[in-house]
JSON list of C-alpha atoms in Angstrom, two decimals:
[
{"chain": "A", "resi": 766, "resn": "UNK", "atom": "CA", "xyz": [-52.29, 61.27, -15.60]},
{"chain": "A", "resi": 767, "resn": "UNK", "atom": "CA", "xyz": [-50.96, 64.53, -17.03]},
{"chain": "A", "resi": 768, "resn": "UNK", "atom": "CA", "xyz": [-52.18, 67.97, -15.70]},
{"chain": "A", "resi": 769, "resn": "UNK", "atom": "CA", "xyz": [-54.95, 69.38, -17.55]},
{"chain": "A", "resi": 770, "resn": "UNK", "atom": "CA", "xyz": [-54.70, 73.05, -18.20]},
{"chain": "A", "resi": 771, "resn": "UNK", "atom": "CA", "xyz": [-57.87, 74.99, -19.58]},
{"chain": "A", "resi": 772, "resn": "UNK", "atom": "CA", "xyz": [-56.03, 75.34, -23.05]},
{"chain": "A", "resi": 773, "resn": "UNK", "atom": "CA", "xyz": [-55.35, 71.54, -23.30]},
{"chain": "A", "resi": 774, "resn": "UNK", "atom": "CA", "xyz": [-59.03, 70.70, -22.18]},
{"chain": "A", "resi": 775, "resn": "UNK", "atom": "CA", "xyz": [-60.43, 72.99, -24.73]},
{"chain": "A", "resi": 776, "resn": "UNK", "atom": "CA", "xyz": [-58.03, 71.95, -27.44]},
{"chain": "A", "resi": 777, "resn": "UNK", "atom": "CA", "xyz": [-59.13, 69.02, -29.75]},
{"chain": "A", "resi": 778, "resn": "UNK", "atom": "CA", "xyz": [-55.77, 67.95, -30.19]},
{"chain": "A", "resi": 779, "resn": "UNK", "atom": "CA", "xyz": [-55.35, 67.93, -26.46]},
{"chain": "A", "resi": 780, "resn": "UNK", "atom": "CA", "xyz": [-58.63, 66.06, -25.98]},
{"chain": "A", "resi": 781, "resn": "UNK", "atom": "CA", "xyz": [-57.78, 63.36, -28.77]},
{"chain": "A", "resi": 782, "resn": "UNK", "atom": "CA", "xyz": [-54.25, 62.76, -26.87]},
{"chain": "A", "resi": 783, "resn": "UNK", "atom": "CA", "xyz": [-56.28, 62.29, -23.79]},
{"chain": "A", "resi": 784, "resn": "UNK", "atom": "CA", "xyz": [-58.05, 59.37, -25.23]},
{"chain": "A", "resi": 785, "resn": "UNK", "atom": "CA", "xyz": [-55.65, 57.73, -27.60]},
{"chain": "A", "resi": 786, "resn": "UNK", "atom": "CA", "xyz": [-52.40, 59.41, -27.06]},
{"chain": "A", "resi": 787, "resn": "UNK", "atom": "CA", "xyz": [-50.76, 56.76, -24.90]},
{"chain": "A", "resi": 788, "resn": "UNK", "atom": "CA", "xyz": [-48.77, 54.49, -27.50]},
{"chain": "A", "resi": 789, "resn": "UNK", "atom": "CA", "xyz": [-50.61, 51.03, -26.40]},
{"chain": "A", "resi": 790, "resn": "UNK", "atom": "CA", "xyz": [-53.74, 52.77, -27.13]},
{"chain": "A", "resi": 791, "resn": "UNK", "atom": "CA", "xyz": [-52.88, 53.47, -30.58]},
{"chain": "A", "resi": 792, "resn": "UNK", "atom": "CA", "xyz": [-51.59, 49.85, -31.27]},
{"chain": "A", "resi": 793, "resn": "UNK", "atom": "CA", "xyz": [-54.54, 48.27, -29.58]},
{"chain": "A", "resi": 794, "resn": "UNK", "atom": "CA", "xyz": [-56.79, 50.37, -32.00]},
{"chain": "A", "resi": 795, "resn": "UNK", "atom": "CA", "xyz": [-54.58, 49.38, -35.08]},
{"chain": "A", "resi": 796, "resn": "UNK", "atom": "CA", "xyz": [-54.97, 45.78, -34.10]},
{"chain": "A", "resi": 797, "resn": "UNK", "atom": "CA", "xyz": [-58.90, 46.32, -33.82]},
{"chain": "A", "resi": 798, "resn": "UNK", "atom": "CA", "xyz": [-59.07, 47.85, -36.99]},
{"chain": "A", "resi": 799, "resn": "UNK", "atom": "CA", "xyz": [-57.06, 44.56, -38.68]},
{"chain": "A", "resi": 800, "resn": "UNK", "atom": "CA", "xyz": [-59.64, 42.39, -36.83]},
{"chain": "A", "resi": 801, "resn": "UNK", "atom": "CA", "xyz": [-58.56, 41.81, -33.15]},
{"chain": "A", "resi": 802, "resn": "UNK", "atom": "CA", "xyz": [-61.80, 42.00, -30.78]},
{"chain": "A", "resi": 803, "resn": "UNK", "atom": "CA", "xyz": [-60.70, 39.64, -27.72]},
{"chain": "A", "resi": 804, "resn": "UNK", "atom": "CA", "xyz": [-58.35, 40.16, -25.13]},
{"chain": "A", "resi": 805, "resn": "UNK", "atom": "CA", "xyz": [-56.04, 37.05, -25.81]},
{"chain": "A", "resi": 806, "resn": "UNK", "atom": "CA", "xyz": [-55.72, 38.40, -29.37]},
{"chain": "A", "resi": 807, "resn": "UNK", "atom": "CA", "xyz": [-54.62, 41.79, -28.40]},
{"chain": "A", "resi": 808, "resn": "UNK", "atom": "CA", "xyz": [-52.20, 40.33, -25.73]},
{"chain": "A", "resi": 809, "resn": "UNK", "atom": "CA", "xyz": [-50.62, 37.77, -28.27]},
{"chain": "A", "resi": 810, "resn": "UNK", "atom": "CA", "xyz": [-50.29, 40.45, -31.37]},
{"chain": "A", "resi": 811, "resn": "UNK", "atom": "CA", "xyz": [-49.00, 43.07, -28.75]},
{"chain": "A", "resi": 812, "resn": "UNK", "atom": "CA", "xyz": [-47.10, 41.12, -26.42]},
{"chain": "A", "resi": 813, "resn": "UNK", "atom": "CA", "xyz": [-48.33, 43.39, -23.69]},
{"chain": "A", "resi": 814, "resn": "UNK", "atom": "CA", "xyz": [-48.67, 42.70, -19.91]},
{"chain": "A", "resi": 815, "resn": "UNK", "atom": "CA", "xyz": [-52.11, 41.78, -19.13]},
{"chain": "A", "resi": 816, "resn": "UNK", "atom": "CA", "xyz": [-52.68, 44.28, -16.31]},
{"chain": "A", "resi": 817, "resn": "UNK", "atom": "CA", "xyz": [-51.67, 47.05, -18.95]},
{"chain": "A", "resi": 818, "resn": "UNK", "atom": "CA", "xyz": [-53.89, 45.82, -21.51]},
{"chain": "A", "resi": 819, "resn": "UNK", "atom": "CA", "xyz": [-57.00, 45.54, -19.05]},
{"chain": "A", "resi": 820, "resn": "UNK", "atom": "CA", "xyz": [-56.40, 49.24, -18.16]},
{"chain": "A", "resi": 821, "resn": "UNK", "atom": "CA", "xyz": [-55.82, 50.37, -21.79]},
{"chain": "A", "resi": 822, "resn": "UNK", "atom": "CA", "xyz": [-59.12, 48.35, -22.96]},
{"chain": "A", "resi": 823, "resn": "UNK", "atom": "CA", "xyz": [-60.92, 49.73, -19.96]},
{"chain": "A", "resi": 824, "resn": "UNK", "atom": "CA", "xyz": [-60.08, 53.22, -20.87]},
{"chain": "A", "resi": 825, "resn": "UNK", "atom": "CA", "xyz": [-60.80, 52.84, -24.40]},
{"chain": "A", "resi": 826, "resn": "UNK", "atom": "CA", "xyz": [-64.02, 51.55, -23.64]},
{"chain": "A", "resi": 827, "resn": "UNK", "atom": "CA", "xyz": [-64.91, 54.28, -20.99]},
{"chain": "A", "resi": 828, "resn": "UNK", "atom": "CA", "xyz": [-63.86, 57.07, -23.78]},
{"chain": "A", "resi": 829, "resn": "UNK", "atom": "CA", "xyz": [-66.35, 55.44, -26.19]},
{"chain": "A", "resi": 830, "resn": "UNK", "atom": "CA", "xyz": [-64.01, 53.90, -28.62]},
{"chain": "A", "resi": 831, "resn": "UNK", "atom": "CA", "xyz": [-65.07, 50.19, -27.81]},
{"chain": "A", "resi": 832, "resn": "UNK", "atom": "CA", "xyz": [-68.23, 48.70, -26.76]},
{"chain": "A", "resi": 833, "resn": "UNK", "atom": "CA", "xyz": [-67.54, 45.54, -24.47]},
{"chain": "A", "resi": 834, "resn": "UNK", "atom": "CA", "xyz": [-69.83, 42.56, -25.64]},
{"chain": "A", "resi": 835, "resn": "UNK", "atom": "CA", "xyz": [-69.96, 39.25, -23.70]},
{"chain": "A", "resi": 836, "resn": "UNK", "atom": "CA", "xyz": [-69.33, 36.51, -26.21]},
{"chain": "A", "resi": 837, "resn": "UNK", "atom": "CA", "xyz": [-69.11, 33.44, -23.67]},
{"chain": "A", "resi": 838, "resn": "UNK", "atom": "CA", "xyz": [-71.01, 32.85, -20.40]},
{"chain": "A", "resi": 839, "resn": "UNK", "atom": "CA", "xyz": [-68.73, 30.26, -18.41]},
{"chain": "A", "resi": 840, "resn": "UNK", "atom": "CA", "xyz": [-66.19, 31.56, -17.75]},
{"chain": "A", "resi": 841, "resn": "UNK", "atom": "CA", "xyz": [-67.49, 35.09, -18.79]},
{"chain": "A", "resi": 842, "resn": "UNK", "atom": "CA", "xyz": [-65.29, 36.56, -21.73]},
{"chain": "A", "resi": 843, "resn": "UNK", "atom": "CA", "xyz": [-65.81, 39.80, -23.55]},
{"chain": "A", "resi": 844, "resn": "UNK", "atom": "CA", "xyz": [-65.04, 40.95, -26.90]},
{"chain": "A", "resi": 845, "resn": "UNK", "atom": "CA", "xyz": [-64.20, 44.89, -27.74]},
{"chain": "A", "resi": 846, "resn": "UNK", "atom": "CA", "xyz": [-66.16, 46.03, -30.79]},
{"chain": "A", "resi": 847, "resn": "UNK", "atom": "CA", "xyz": [-65.06, 49.28, -32.48]},
{"chain": "A", "resi": 848, "resn": "UNK", "atom": "CA", "xyz": [-67.60, 52.01, -32.21]},
{"chain": "A", "resi": 849, "resn": "UNK", "atom": "CA", "xyz": [-68.44, 54.83, -35.05]},
{"chain": "A", "resi": 850, "resn": "UNK", "atom": "CA", "xyz": [-66.11, 57.06, -32.83]},
{"chain": "A", "resi": 851, "resn": "UNK", "atom": "CA", "xyz": [-63.28, 54.49, -33.18]},
{"chain": "A", "resi": 852, "resn": "UNK", "atom": "CA", "xyz": [-63.65, 54.05, -36.94]},
{"chain": "A", "resi": 853, "resn": "UNK", "atom": "CA", "xyz": [-63.33, 57.36, -37.39]},
{"chain": "A", "resi": 854, "resn": "UNK", "atom": "CA", "xyz": [-59.97, 57.55, -35.88]},
{"chain": "A", "resi": 855, "resn": "UNK", "atom": "CA", "xyz": [-58.77, 55.06, -38.78]},
{"chain": "A", "resi": 856, "resn": "UNK", "atom": "CA", "xyz": [-57.53, 57.81, -41.23]},
{"chain": "A", "resi": 857, "resn": "UNK", "atom": "CA", "xyz": [-55.26, 58.76, -38.29]},
{"chain": "A", "resi": 858, "resn": "UNK", "atom": "CA", "xyz": [-53.72, 55.49, -38.14]},
{"chain": "A", "resi": 859, "resn": "UNK", "atom": "CA", "xyz": [-53.50, 55.70, -41.96]},
{"chain": "A", "resi": 860, "resn": "UNK", "atom": "CA", "xyz": [-51.66, 59.01, -41.71]},
{"chain": "A", "resi": 861, "resn": "UNK", "atom": "CA", "xyz": [-49.12, 57.54, -39.32]},
{"chain": "A", "resi": 862, "resn": "UNK", "atom": "CA", "xyz": [-48.60, 54.53, -41.37]},
{"chain": "A", "resi": 863, "resn": "UNK", "atom": "CA", "xyz": [-48.02, 56.45, -44.33]},
{"chain": "A", "resi": 864, "resn": "UNK", "atom": "CA", "xyz": [-45.73, 58.95, -42.38]},
{"chain": "A", "resi": 865, "resn": "UNK", "atom": "CA", "xyz": [-43.73, 56.00, -40.75]},
{"chain": "A", "resi": 866, "resn": "UNK", "atom": "CA", "xyz": [-43.50, 54.61, -44.26]},
{"chain": "A", "resi": 867, "resn": "UNK", "atom": "CA", "xyz": [-42.02, 57.59, -45.81]},
{"chain": "A", "resi": 868, "resn": "UNK", "atom": "CA", "xyz": [-39.75, 58.94, -42.49]},
{"chain": "A", "resi": 869, "resn": "UNK", "atom": "CA", "xyz": [-39.00, 55.82, -40.57]},
{"chain": "A", "resi": 870, "resn": "UNK", "atom": "CA", "xyz": [-38.66, 52.78, -43.11]},
{"chain": "A", "resi": 871, "resn": "UNK", "atom": "CA", "xyz": [-34.91, 53.32, -44.60]},
{"chain": "A", "resi": 872, "resn": "UNK", "atom": "CA", "xyz": [-35.12, 49.72, -45.88]},
{"chain": "A", "resi": 873, "resn": "UNK", "atom": "CA", "xyz": [-38.53, 49.90, -47.61]},
{"chain": "A", "resi": 874, "resn": "UNK", "atom": "CA", "xyz": [-41.99, 49.76, -46.26]},
{"chain": "A", "resi": 875, "resn": "UNK", "atom": "CA", "xyz": [-43.08, 46.53, -44.37]},
{"chain": "A", "resi": 876, "resn": "UNK", "atom": "CA", "xyz": [-46.94, 47.33, -44.53]},
{"chain": "A", "resi": 877, "resn": "UNK", "atom": "CA", "xyz": [-49.07, 49.06, -47.11]},
{"chain": "A", "resi": 878, "resn": "UNK", "atom": "CA", "xyz": [-52.47, 49.96, -47.41]},
{"chain": "A", "resi": 879, "resn": "UNK", "atom": "CA", "xyz": [-54.46, 48.79, -50.11]},
{"chain": "A", "resi": 880, "resn": "UNK", "atom": "CA", "xyz": [-57.63, 49.35, -51.75]},
{"chain": "A", "resi": 881, "resn": "UNK", "atom": "CA", "xyz": [-60.28, 46.14, -51.24]},
{"chain": "A", "resi": 882, "resn": "UNK", "atom": "CA", "xyz": [-61.66, 46.00, -54.51]},
{"chain": "A", "resi": 883, "resn": "UNK", "atom": "CA", "xyz": [-58.45, 46.35, -56.76]},
{"chain": "A", "resi": 884, "resn": "UNK", "atom": "CA", "xyz": [-55.68, 45.66, -54.19]},
{"chain": "A", "resi": 885, "resn": "UNK", "atom": "CA", "xyz": [-54.20, 48.63, -55.27]},
{"chain": "A", "resi": 886, "resn": "UNK", "atom": "CA", "xyz": [-51.46, 50.06, -52.94]},
{"chain": "A", "resi": 887, "resn": "UNK", "atom": "CA", "xyz": [-52.84, 53.56, -51.53]},
{"chain": "A", "resi": 888, "resn": "UNK", "atom": "CA", "xyz": [-51.01, 56.64, -50.58]},
{"chain": "A", "resi": 889, "resn": "UNK", "atom": "CA", "xyz": [-53.02, 57.90, -47.60]},
{"chain": "A", "resi": 890, "resn": "UNK", "atom": "CA", "xyz": [-53.26, 62.01, -47.35]},
{"chain": "A", "resi": 891, "resn": "UNK", "atom": "CA", "xyz": [-55.16, 64.27, -45.53]},
{"chain": "A", "resi": 892, "resn": "UNK", "atom": "CA", "xyz": [-57.48, 66.38, -47.75]},
{"chain": "A", "resi": 893, "resn": "UNK", "atom": "CA", "xyz": [-60.24, 68.95, -47.51]},
{"chain": "A", "resi": 894, "resn": "UNK", "atom": "CA", "xyz": [-63.61, 67.34, -47.91]},
{"chain": "A", "resi": 895, "resn": "UNK", "atom": "CA", "xyz": [-64.95, 70.27, -49.92]},
{"chain": "A", "resi": 896, "resn": "UNK", "atom": "CA", "xyz": [-62.32, 70.57, -52.51]},
{"chain": "A", "resi": 897, "resn": "UNK", "atom": "CA", "xyz": [-59.95, 67.40, -51.93]},
{"chain": "A", "resi": 898, "resn": "UNK", "atom": "CA", "xyz": [-56.60, 69.61, -51.79]},
{"chain": "A", "resi": 899, "resn": "UNK", "atom": "CA", "xyz": [-54.33, 68.26, -49.34]},
{"chain": "A", "resi": 900, "resn": "UNK", "atom": "CA", "xyz": [-54.23, 69.89, -46.30]},
{"chain": "A", "resi": 901, "resn": "UNK", "atom": "CA", "xyz": [-50.45, 71.16, -45.32]},
{"chain": "A", "resi": 902, "resn": "UNK", "atom": "CA", "xyz": [-48.81, 73.10, -42.79]},
{"chain": "A", "resi": 903, "resn": "UNK", "atom": "CA", "xyz": [-48.10, 75.64, -45.41]},
{"chain": "A", "resi": 904, "resn": "UNK", "atom": "CA", "xyz": [-51.57, 75.99, -46.52]},
{"chain": "A", "resi": 905, "resn": "UNK", "atom": "CA", "xyz": [-53.45, 76.04, -43.26]},
{"chain": "A", "resi": 906, "resn": "UNK", "atom": "CA", "xyz": [-53.66, 78.26, -40.17]},
{"chain": "A", "resi": 907, "resn": "UNK", "atom": "CA", "xyz": [-55.66, 77.32, -36.86]},
{"chain": "A", "resi": 908, "resn": "UNK", "atom": "CA", "xyz": [-58.34, 79.86, -36.09]},
{"chain": "A", "resi": 909, "resn": "UNK", "atom": "CA", "xyz": [-60.83, 79.90, -33.04]},
{"chain": "A", "resi": 910, "resn": "UNK", "atom": "CA", "xyz": [-64.03, 78.05, -33.59]},
{"chain": "A", "resi": 911, "resn": "UNK", "atom": "CA", "xyz": [-67.36, 79.35, -32.53]},
{"chain": "A", "resi": 912, "resn": "UNK", "atom": "CA", "xyz": [-67.17, 78.09, -28.99]},
{"chain": "A", "resi": 913, "resn": "UNK", "atom": "CA", "xyz": [-63.66, 79.20, -28.30]},
{"chain": "A", "resi": 914, "resn": "UNK", "atom": "CA", "xyz": [-63.22, 80.72, -25.08]},
{"chain": "A", "resi": 915, "resn": "UNK", "atom": "CA", "xyz": [-61.58, 83.98, -24.79]},
{"chain": "A", "resi": 916, "resn": "UNK", "atom": "CA", "xyz": [-58.09, 82.32, -23.59]},
{"chain": "A", "resi": 917, "resn": "UNK", "atom": "CA", "xyz": [-58.06, 80.03, -26.59]},
{"chain": "A", "resi": 918, "resn": "UNK", "atom": "CA", "xyz": [-58.64, 83.18, -28.69]},
{"chain": "A", "resi": 919, "resn": "UNK", "atom": "CA", "xyz": [-55.85, 84.78, -27.18]},
{"chain": "A", "resi": 920, "resn": "UNK", "atom": "CA", "xyz": [-53.57, 81.75, -27.13]},
{"chain": "A", "resi": 921, "resn": "UNK", "atom": "CA", "xyz": [-54.21, 81.02, -30.90]},
{"chain": "A", "resi": 922, "resn": "UNK", "atom": "CA", "xyz": [-53.66, 84.91, -31.79]},
{"chain": "A", "resi": 923, "resn": "UNK", "atom": "CA", "xyz": [-50.52, 84.78, -29.78]},
{"chain": "A", "resi": 924, "resn": "UNK", "atom": "CA", "xyz": [-49.03, 81.87, -31.92]},
{"chain": "A", "resi": 925, "resn": "UNK", "atom": "CA", "xyz": [-46.56, 83.03, -34.48]},
{"chain": "A", "resi": 926, "resn": "UNK", "atom": "CA", "xyz": [-46.99, 80.16, -36.75]},
{"chain": "A", "resi": 927, "resn": "UNK", "atom": "CA", "xyz": [-50.64, 80.11, -36.77]},
{"chain": "A", "resi": 928, "resn": "UNK", "atom": "CA", "xyz": [-50.70, 83.90, -37.74]},
{"chain": "A", "resi": 929, "resn": "UNK", "atom": "CA", "xyz": [-51.98, 83.87, -41.48]},
{"chain": "A", "resi": 930, "resn": "UNK", "atom": "CA", "xyz": [-49.59, 86.44, -42.48]},
{"chain": "A", "resi": 931, "resn": "UNK", "atom": "CA", "xyz": [-46.56, 83.91, -41.66]},
{"chain": "A", "resi": 932, "resn": "UNK", "atom": "CA", "xyz": [-46.25, 80.90, -43.70]},
{"chain": "A", "resi": 933, "resn": "UNK", "atom": "CA", "xyz": [-44.10, 78.61, -42.32]},
{"chain": "A", "resi": 934, "resn": "UNK", "atom": "CA", "xyz": [-41.33, 77.13, -44.43]},
{"chain": "A", "resi": 935, "resn": "UNK", "atom": "CA", "xyz": [-41.72, 73.71, -46.57]},
{"chain": "A", "resi": 936, "resn": "UNK", "atom": "CA", "xyz": [-44.02, 72.80, -49.15]}
]
């Protein structure tokens, strides 16, 4: 477990990484989004050691990403059902897939996302819900939220890249 400084604990990115930042967790969620619910299904798909899978599933359940539900009495067997919190993580996995296809697939994409109705390949982007414009590094800045501590406000003010007057290169 990593040390938890106040700035990491207060930061939404830090809290998200605490919940799903371990790479097995993201792959388990990826498989759950594709329909896996049972321990054996995750283990077979991922080739993960049972003790590691048990710890990751326990953590994801304790973090509210899964609800553990018994599906067999003898011997007792459980399935892991995605929660709304976990389903809200799907766009993050879609963004990782798009980024991986763009930057890490020199021979071409091996997996694409497609619409269920027309099976048209999709191009995931993160957009602002209000005006549907893509959110990019060049057009955003991090600002303190209403519950930001004095320390967080000072941290954000000190970050050069997050200063609205400084536009990062690119885009």
